[in-house]
Coordinates of C-alpha atoms in Angstrom, one line a residue:
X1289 CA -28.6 -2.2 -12.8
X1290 CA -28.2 -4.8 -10.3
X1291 CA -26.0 -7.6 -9.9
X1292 CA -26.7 -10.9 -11.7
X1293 CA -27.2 -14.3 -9.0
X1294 CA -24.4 -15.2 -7.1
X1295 CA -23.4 -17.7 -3.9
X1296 CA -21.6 -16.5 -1.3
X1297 CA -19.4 -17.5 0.9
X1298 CA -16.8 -16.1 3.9
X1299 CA -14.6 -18.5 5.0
X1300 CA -13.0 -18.6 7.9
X1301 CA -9.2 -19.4 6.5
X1302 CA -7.3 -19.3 3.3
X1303 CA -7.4 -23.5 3.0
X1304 CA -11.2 -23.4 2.7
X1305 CA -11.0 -20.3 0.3
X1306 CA -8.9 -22.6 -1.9
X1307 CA -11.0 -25.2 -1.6
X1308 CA -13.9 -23.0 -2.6
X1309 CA -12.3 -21.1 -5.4
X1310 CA -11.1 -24.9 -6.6
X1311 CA -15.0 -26.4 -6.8
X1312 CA -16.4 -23.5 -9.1
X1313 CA -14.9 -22.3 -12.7
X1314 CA -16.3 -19.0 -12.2
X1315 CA -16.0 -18.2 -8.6
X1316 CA -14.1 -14.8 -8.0
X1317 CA -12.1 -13.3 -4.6
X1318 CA -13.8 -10.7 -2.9
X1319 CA -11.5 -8.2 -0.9
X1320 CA -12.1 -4.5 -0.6
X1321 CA -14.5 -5.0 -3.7
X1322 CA -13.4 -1.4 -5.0
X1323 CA -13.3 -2.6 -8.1
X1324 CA -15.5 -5.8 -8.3
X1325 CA -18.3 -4.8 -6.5
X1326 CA -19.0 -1.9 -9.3
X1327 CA -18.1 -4.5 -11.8
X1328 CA -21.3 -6.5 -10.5
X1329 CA -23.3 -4.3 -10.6
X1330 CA -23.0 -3.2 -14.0
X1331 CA -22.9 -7.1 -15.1
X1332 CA -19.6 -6.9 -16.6
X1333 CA -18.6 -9.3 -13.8
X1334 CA -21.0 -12.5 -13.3
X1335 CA -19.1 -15.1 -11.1
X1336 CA -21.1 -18.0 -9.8
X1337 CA -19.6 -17.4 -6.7
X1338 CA -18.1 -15.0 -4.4
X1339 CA -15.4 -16.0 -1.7
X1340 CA -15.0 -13.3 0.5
X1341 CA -11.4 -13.3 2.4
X1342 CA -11.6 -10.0 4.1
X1343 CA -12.1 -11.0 7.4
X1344 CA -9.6 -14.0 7.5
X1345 CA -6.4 -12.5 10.3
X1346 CA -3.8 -14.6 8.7
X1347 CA -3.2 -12.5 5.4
X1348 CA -3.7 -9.3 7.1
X1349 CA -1.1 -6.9 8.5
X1350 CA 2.5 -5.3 7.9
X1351 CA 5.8 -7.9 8.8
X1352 CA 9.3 -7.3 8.5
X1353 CA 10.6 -10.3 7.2
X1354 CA 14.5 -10.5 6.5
X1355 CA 15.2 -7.9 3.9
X1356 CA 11.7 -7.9 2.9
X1357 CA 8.4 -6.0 4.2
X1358 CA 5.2 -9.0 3.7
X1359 CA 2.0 -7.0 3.2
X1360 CA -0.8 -9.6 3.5
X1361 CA -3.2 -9.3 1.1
X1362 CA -6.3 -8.6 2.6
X1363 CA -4.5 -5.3 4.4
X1364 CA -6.3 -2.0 3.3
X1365 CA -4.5 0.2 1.3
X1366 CA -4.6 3.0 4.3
X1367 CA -3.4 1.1 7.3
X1368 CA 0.1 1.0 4.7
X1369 CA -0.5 4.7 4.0
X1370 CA -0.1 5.2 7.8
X1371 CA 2.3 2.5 8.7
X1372 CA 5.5 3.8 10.2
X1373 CA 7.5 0.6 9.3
X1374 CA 6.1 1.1 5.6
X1375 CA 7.2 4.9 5.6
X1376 CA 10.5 4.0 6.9
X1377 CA 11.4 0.6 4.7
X1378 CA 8.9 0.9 2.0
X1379 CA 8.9 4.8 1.1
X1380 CA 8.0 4.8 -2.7
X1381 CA 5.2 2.9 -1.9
X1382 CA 4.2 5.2 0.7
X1383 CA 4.6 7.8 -1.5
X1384 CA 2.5 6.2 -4.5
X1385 CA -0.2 5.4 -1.9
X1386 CA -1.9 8.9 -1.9
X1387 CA -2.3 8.8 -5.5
X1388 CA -4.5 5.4 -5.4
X1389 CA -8.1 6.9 -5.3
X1390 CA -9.8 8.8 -3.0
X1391 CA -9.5 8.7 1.0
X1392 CA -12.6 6.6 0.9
X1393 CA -11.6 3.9 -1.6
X1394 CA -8.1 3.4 0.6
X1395 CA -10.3 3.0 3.6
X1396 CA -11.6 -0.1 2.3
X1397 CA -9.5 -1.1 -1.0
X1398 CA -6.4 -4.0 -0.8
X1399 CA -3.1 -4.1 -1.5
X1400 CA -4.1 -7.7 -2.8
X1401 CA -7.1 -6.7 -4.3
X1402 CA -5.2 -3.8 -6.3
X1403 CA -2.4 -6.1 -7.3
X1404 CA -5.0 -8.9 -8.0
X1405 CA -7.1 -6.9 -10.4
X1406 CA -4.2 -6.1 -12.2
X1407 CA -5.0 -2.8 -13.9
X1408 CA -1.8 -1.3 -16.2
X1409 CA -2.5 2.2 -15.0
X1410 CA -2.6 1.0 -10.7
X1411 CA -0.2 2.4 -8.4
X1412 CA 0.2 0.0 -6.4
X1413 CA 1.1 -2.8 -8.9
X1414 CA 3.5 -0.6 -10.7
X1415 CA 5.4 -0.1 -7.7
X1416 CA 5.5 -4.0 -7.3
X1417 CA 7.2 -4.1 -10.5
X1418 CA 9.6 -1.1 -9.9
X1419 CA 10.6 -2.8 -6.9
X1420 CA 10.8 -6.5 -8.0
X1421 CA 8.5 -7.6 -5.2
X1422 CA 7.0 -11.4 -5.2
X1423 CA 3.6 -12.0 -5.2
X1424 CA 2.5 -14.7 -3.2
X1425 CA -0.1 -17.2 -3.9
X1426 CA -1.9 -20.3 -2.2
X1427 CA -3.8 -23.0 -3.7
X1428 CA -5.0 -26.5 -2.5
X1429 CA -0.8 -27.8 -3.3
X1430 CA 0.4 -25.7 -1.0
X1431 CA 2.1 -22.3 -1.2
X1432 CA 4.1 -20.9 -4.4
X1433 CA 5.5 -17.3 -5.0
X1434 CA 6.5 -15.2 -8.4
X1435 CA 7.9 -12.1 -9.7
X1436 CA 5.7 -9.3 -9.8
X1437 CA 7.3 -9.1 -13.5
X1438 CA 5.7 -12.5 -13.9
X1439 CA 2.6 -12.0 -12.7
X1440 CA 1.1 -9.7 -14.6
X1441 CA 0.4 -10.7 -18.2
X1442 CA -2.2 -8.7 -19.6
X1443 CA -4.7 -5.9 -18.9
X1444 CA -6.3 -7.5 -15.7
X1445 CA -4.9 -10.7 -16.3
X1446 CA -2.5 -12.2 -14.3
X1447 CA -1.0 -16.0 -13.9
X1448 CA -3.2 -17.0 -11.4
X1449 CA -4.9 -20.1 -12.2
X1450 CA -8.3 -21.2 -11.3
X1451 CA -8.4 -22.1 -7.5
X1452 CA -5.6 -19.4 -6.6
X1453 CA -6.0 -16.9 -4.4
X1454 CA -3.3 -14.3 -3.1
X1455 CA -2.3 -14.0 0.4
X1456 CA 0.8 -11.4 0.7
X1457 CA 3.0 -9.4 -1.3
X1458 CA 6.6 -9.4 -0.6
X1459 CA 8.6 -6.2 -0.8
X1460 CA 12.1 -6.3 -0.9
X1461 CA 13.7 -3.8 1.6
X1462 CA 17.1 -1.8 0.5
X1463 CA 19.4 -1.3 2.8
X1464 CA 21.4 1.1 1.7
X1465 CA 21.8 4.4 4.0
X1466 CA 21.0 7.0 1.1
X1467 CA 18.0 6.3 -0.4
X1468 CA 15.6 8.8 -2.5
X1469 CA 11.8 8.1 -4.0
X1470 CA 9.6 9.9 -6.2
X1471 CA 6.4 9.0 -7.4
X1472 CA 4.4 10.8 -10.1
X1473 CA 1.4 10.9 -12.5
X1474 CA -0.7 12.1 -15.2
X1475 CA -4.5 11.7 -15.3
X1476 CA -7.5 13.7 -16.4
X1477 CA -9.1 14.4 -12.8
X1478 CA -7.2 13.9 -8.8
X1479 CA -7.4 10.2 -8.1
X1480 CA -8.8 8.9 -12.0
X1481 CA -6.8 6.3 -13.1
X1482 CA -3.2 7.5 -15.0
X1483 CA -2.7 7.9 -18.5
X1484 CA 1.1 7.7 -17.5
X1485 CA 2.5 7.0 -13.8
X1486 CA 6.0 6.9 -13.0
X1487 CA 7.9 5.3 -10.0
X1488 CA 12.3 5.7 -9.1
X1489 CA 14.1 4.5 -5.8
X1490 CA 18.1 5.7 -5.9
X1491 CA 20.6 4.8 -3.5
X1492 CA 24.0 7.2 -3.7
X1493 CA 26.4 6.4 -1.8
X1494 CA 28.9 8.7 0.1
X1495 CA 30.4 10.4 -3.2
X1496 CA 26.9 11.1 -4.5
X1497 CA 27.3 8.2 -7.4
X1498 CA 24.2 6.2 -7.9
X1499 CA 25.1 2.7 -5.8
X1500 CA 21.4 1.2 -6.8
X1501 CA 18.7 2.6 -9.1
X1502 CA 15.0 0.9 -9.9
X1503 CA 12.7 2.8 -12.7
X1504 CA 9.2 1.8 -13.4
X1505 CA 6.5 3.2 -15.9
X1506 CA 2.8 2.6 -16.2
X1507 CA 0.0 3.4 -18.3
X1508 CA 1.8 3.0 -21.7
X1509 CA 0.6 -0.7 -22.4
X1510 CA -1.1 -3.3 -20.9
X1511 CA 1.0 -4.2 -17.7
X1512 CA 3.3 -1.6 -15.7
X1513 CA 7.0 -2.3 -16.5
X1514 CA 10.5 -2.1 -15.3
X1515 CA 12.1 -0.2 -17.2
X1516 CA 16.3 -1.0 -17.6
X1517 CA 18.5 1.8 -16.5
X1518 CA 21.3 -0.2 -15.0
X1519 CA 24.2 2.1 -17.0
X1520 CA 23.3 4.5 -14.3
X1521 CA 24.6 2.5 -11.5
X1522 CA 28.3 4.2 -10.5
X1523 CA 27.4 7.0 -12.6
X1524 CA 26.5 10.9 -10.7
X1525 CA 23.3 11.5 -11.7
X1526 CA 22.4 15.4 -12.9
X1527 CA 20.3 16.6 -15.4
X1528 CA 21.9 15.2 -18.4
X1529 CA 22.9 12.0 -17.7
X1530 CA 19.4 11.2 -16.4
X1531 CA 18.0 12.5 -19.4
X1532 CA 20.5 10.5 -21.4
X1533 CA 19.8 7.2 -19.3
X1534 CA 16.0 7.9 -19.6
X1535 CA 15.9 8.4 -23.2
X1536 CA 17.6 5.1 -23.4
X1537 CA 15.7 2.8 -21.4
X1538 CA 12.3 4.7 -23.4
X1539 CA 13.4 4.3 -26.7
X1540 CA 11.7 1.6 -27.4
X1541 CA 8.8 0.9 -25.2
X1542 CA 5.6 0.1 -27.2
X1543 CA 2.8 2.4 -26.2
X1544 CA -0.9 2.4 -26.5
X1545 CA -3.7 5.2 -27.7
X1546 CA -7.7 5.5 -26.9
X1547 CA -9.9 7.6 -26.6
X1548 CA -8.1 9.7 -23.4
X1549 CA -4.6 9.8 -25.0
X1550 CA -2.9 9.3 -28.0
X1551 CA -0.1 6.6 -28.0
X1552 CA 2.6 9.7 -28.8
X1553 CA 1.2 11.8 -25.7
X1554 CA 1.8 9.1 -24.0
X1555 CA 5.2 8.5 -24.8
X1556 CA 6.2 12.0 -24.4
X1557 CA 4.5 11.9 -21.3
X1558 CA 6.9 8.9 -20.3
X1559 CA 10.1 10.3 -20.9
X1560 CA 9.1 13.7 -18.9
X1561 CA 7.5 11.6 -16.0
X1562 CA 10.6 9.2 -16.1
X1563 CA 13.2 12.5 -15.7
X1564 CA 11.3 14.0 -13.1
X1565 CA 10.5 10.9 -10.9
X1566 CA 14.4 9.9 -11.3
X1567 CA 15.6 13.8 -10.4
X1568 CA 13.3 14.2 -7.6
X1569 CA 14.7 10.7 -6.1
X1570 CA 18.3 12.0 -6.2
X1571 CA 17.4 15.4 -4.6
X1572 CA 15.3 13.1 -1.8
X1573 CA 18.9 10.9 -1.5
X1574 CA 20.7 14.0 -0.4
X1575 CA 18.6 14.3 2.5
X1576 CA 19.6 11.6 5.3
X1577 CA 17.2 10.5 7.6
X1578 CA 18.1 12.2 11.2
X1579 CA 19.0 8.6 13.0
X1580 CA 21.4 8.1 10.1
X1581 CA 23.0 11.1 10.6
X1582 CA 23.6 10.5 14.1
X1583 CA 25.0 6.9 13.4
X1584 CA 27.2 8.8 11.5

C-alpha cells in the first residue's frame, strides 16, 4: 500500500515549522520517520502535511547545560549511543539505548521523534520518566517546557497541542560520586517492542546507603511510569529490602493484557524486572569510576 496525498515541506528553522504545523489541523513532524513513515504507508497515518525538521542545526546535538544534559530533538538516537558526555552524565540512557531497535533504526531514529510518538513500551521515553527529564516544546508564543511525567498522557498521546513541535529534551545530571544503572527488558524477539521494560539509577554514598534512588517501569499500561520507592533513600539496599521496597511501590500499579501477554504476566514480569534492574544498579554503584578514585 502506498501512502495517501500529502504536502511537504522542510523548513529551514523551528519558527517556520511552527508556523507551518499552526496553518494545518492535520499536519504531522517528520524526524527520523521510524515510525511514521511505516505508519503512511499502511494509511493508518494521513496528515495533510508533512514538516520535516531533520535538517534544521539548532535542535540538533548533545549540551551540558548546568546540571542538566539538553539532547535536541532532531539528534539520532546513535550519535547518543556513542556520545562520551552521554556515557559519562547520562549512563542509564546509554544503557537503554541498545535495546531501542536495531543498529539501522538508531542510525536514523530521534530522541524527539521516540519521545514524540509516545509509545508506553519505548525505551527512550521511559527513561525520561525515570529520570524526571523536561521535555521542551516551541510554538508560535514562544518557548514552554514540562515534566516528562506530564507529557505523556496516553498510548501515543501526549500534551502537545496543535502547532507544537519539540525541540530538546532536558536530562537532569546527578552529581553524586557513586552512581549505578541498569536497564532491562522483556520482549518476544531482540529489539521488538517490550511487553515489560524496566529502568533504576542509585547513588550510595560512602557507607553503601542509598543517598538517591529513581525506578521506572514500562509496558504495563498506556504511558511508562515512575514508580515511588523513596523509603529506600538512607536505607542499604540487599536482596531483601529491595524486594520489600519493590513489592511496595508494585502493589498497586494497574496493568494491561492483549494478545502478547496477559495483564498477570505482566505484572509478575514487573516486580522481577524491577528487583533485578534495582540490584544490578547497586552492584554498578560499587564500582567508582577510575578519575573518581583518583580524586579520592
Amino acid at each position: 500500500m502506498k501512502a495517501a496525498q500529502f504536502e511537504y515541506a522542510r523548513p529551514d528553522t523551528i519558527a517556520e515549522a511552527c508556523e507551518l504545523l499552526a496553518q494545518h489541523d492535520n499536519a504531522r513532524v517528520l524526524a527520523g520517520g521510524q515510525t511514521l513513515v511505516p505508519m503512511l504507508a499502511m494509511r493508518l497515518a494521513r496528515p495533510s502535511k508533512l514538516v520535516d525538521i531533520y535538517r534544521i542545526q539548532s535542535i540538533k546535538g548533545i549540551e551540558p547545560r548546568n546540571d542538566a544534559i539538553v539532547i535536541g530533538a532532531a539528534t539520532r538516537q546513535v550519535e547518543v549511543e556513542r556520545s562520551t558526555a552521554a556515557r559519562r552524565y547520562l549512563p542509564l540512557l546509554s544503557r537503554a539505548l541498545p535495546w531501542v531497535g536495531h543498529p539501522p533504526t538508531r542510525n536514523r531514529g530521534t530522541v524527539g521523534g521516540s519521545i514524540a510518538n509516545a509509545d508506553p513500551s519505548a525505551e527512550i521515553p521511559l527513561v525520561a520518566v525515570t529520570l524526571g527529564a523536561e521535555i521542551e516544546i516551541a510554538n508560535l508564543d514562544g518557548n514552554s517546557s514540562m515534566p516528562a511525567d506530564d507529557f505523556f498522557i496516553g498510548a501515543m498521546v501526549t500534551s502537545a497541542m496543535p502547532g507544537d513541535c519539540l525541540t530538546s529534551v532536558r536530562f537532569p545530571v546527578w552529581r553524586e560520586k557513586r552512581i549505578g544503572t541498569a536497564f532491562q527488558e522483556v520482549s518476544a524477539r531482540k529489539s521488538d517492542f517490550a511487553f515489560v521494560a524496566a529502568a533504576a539509577q542509585v547513588a550510595l554514598d560512602e557507607e553503601g546507603q542509598c543517598e538517591r534512588i529513581a525506578l521506572g517501569v514500562g509496558g504495563l499500561g498506556d504511558r511508562p511510569i515512575s514508580l515511588d520507592v523513596g523509603s529506600a533513600v538512607g536505607a542499604r539496599l540487599d536482596k531483601a529490602s529491595i524486594e520489600e521496597i519493590v513489592r511496595g511501590a508494585c502493589r498497586h500499579l494497574e496493568t494491561y493484557g492483549d494478545l502478547h501477554a496477559s495483564a498477570e504476566y505482566r505484572s509478575r514480569v514487573a516486580v522481577a524486572l524491577c528487583s533485578r534492574v534495582l540490584r544490578d544498579s547497586v552492584v554498578d554503584a560499587g564500582r567508582l569510576p577510575a578519575d573518581l578514585e583518583q580524586a579520592q
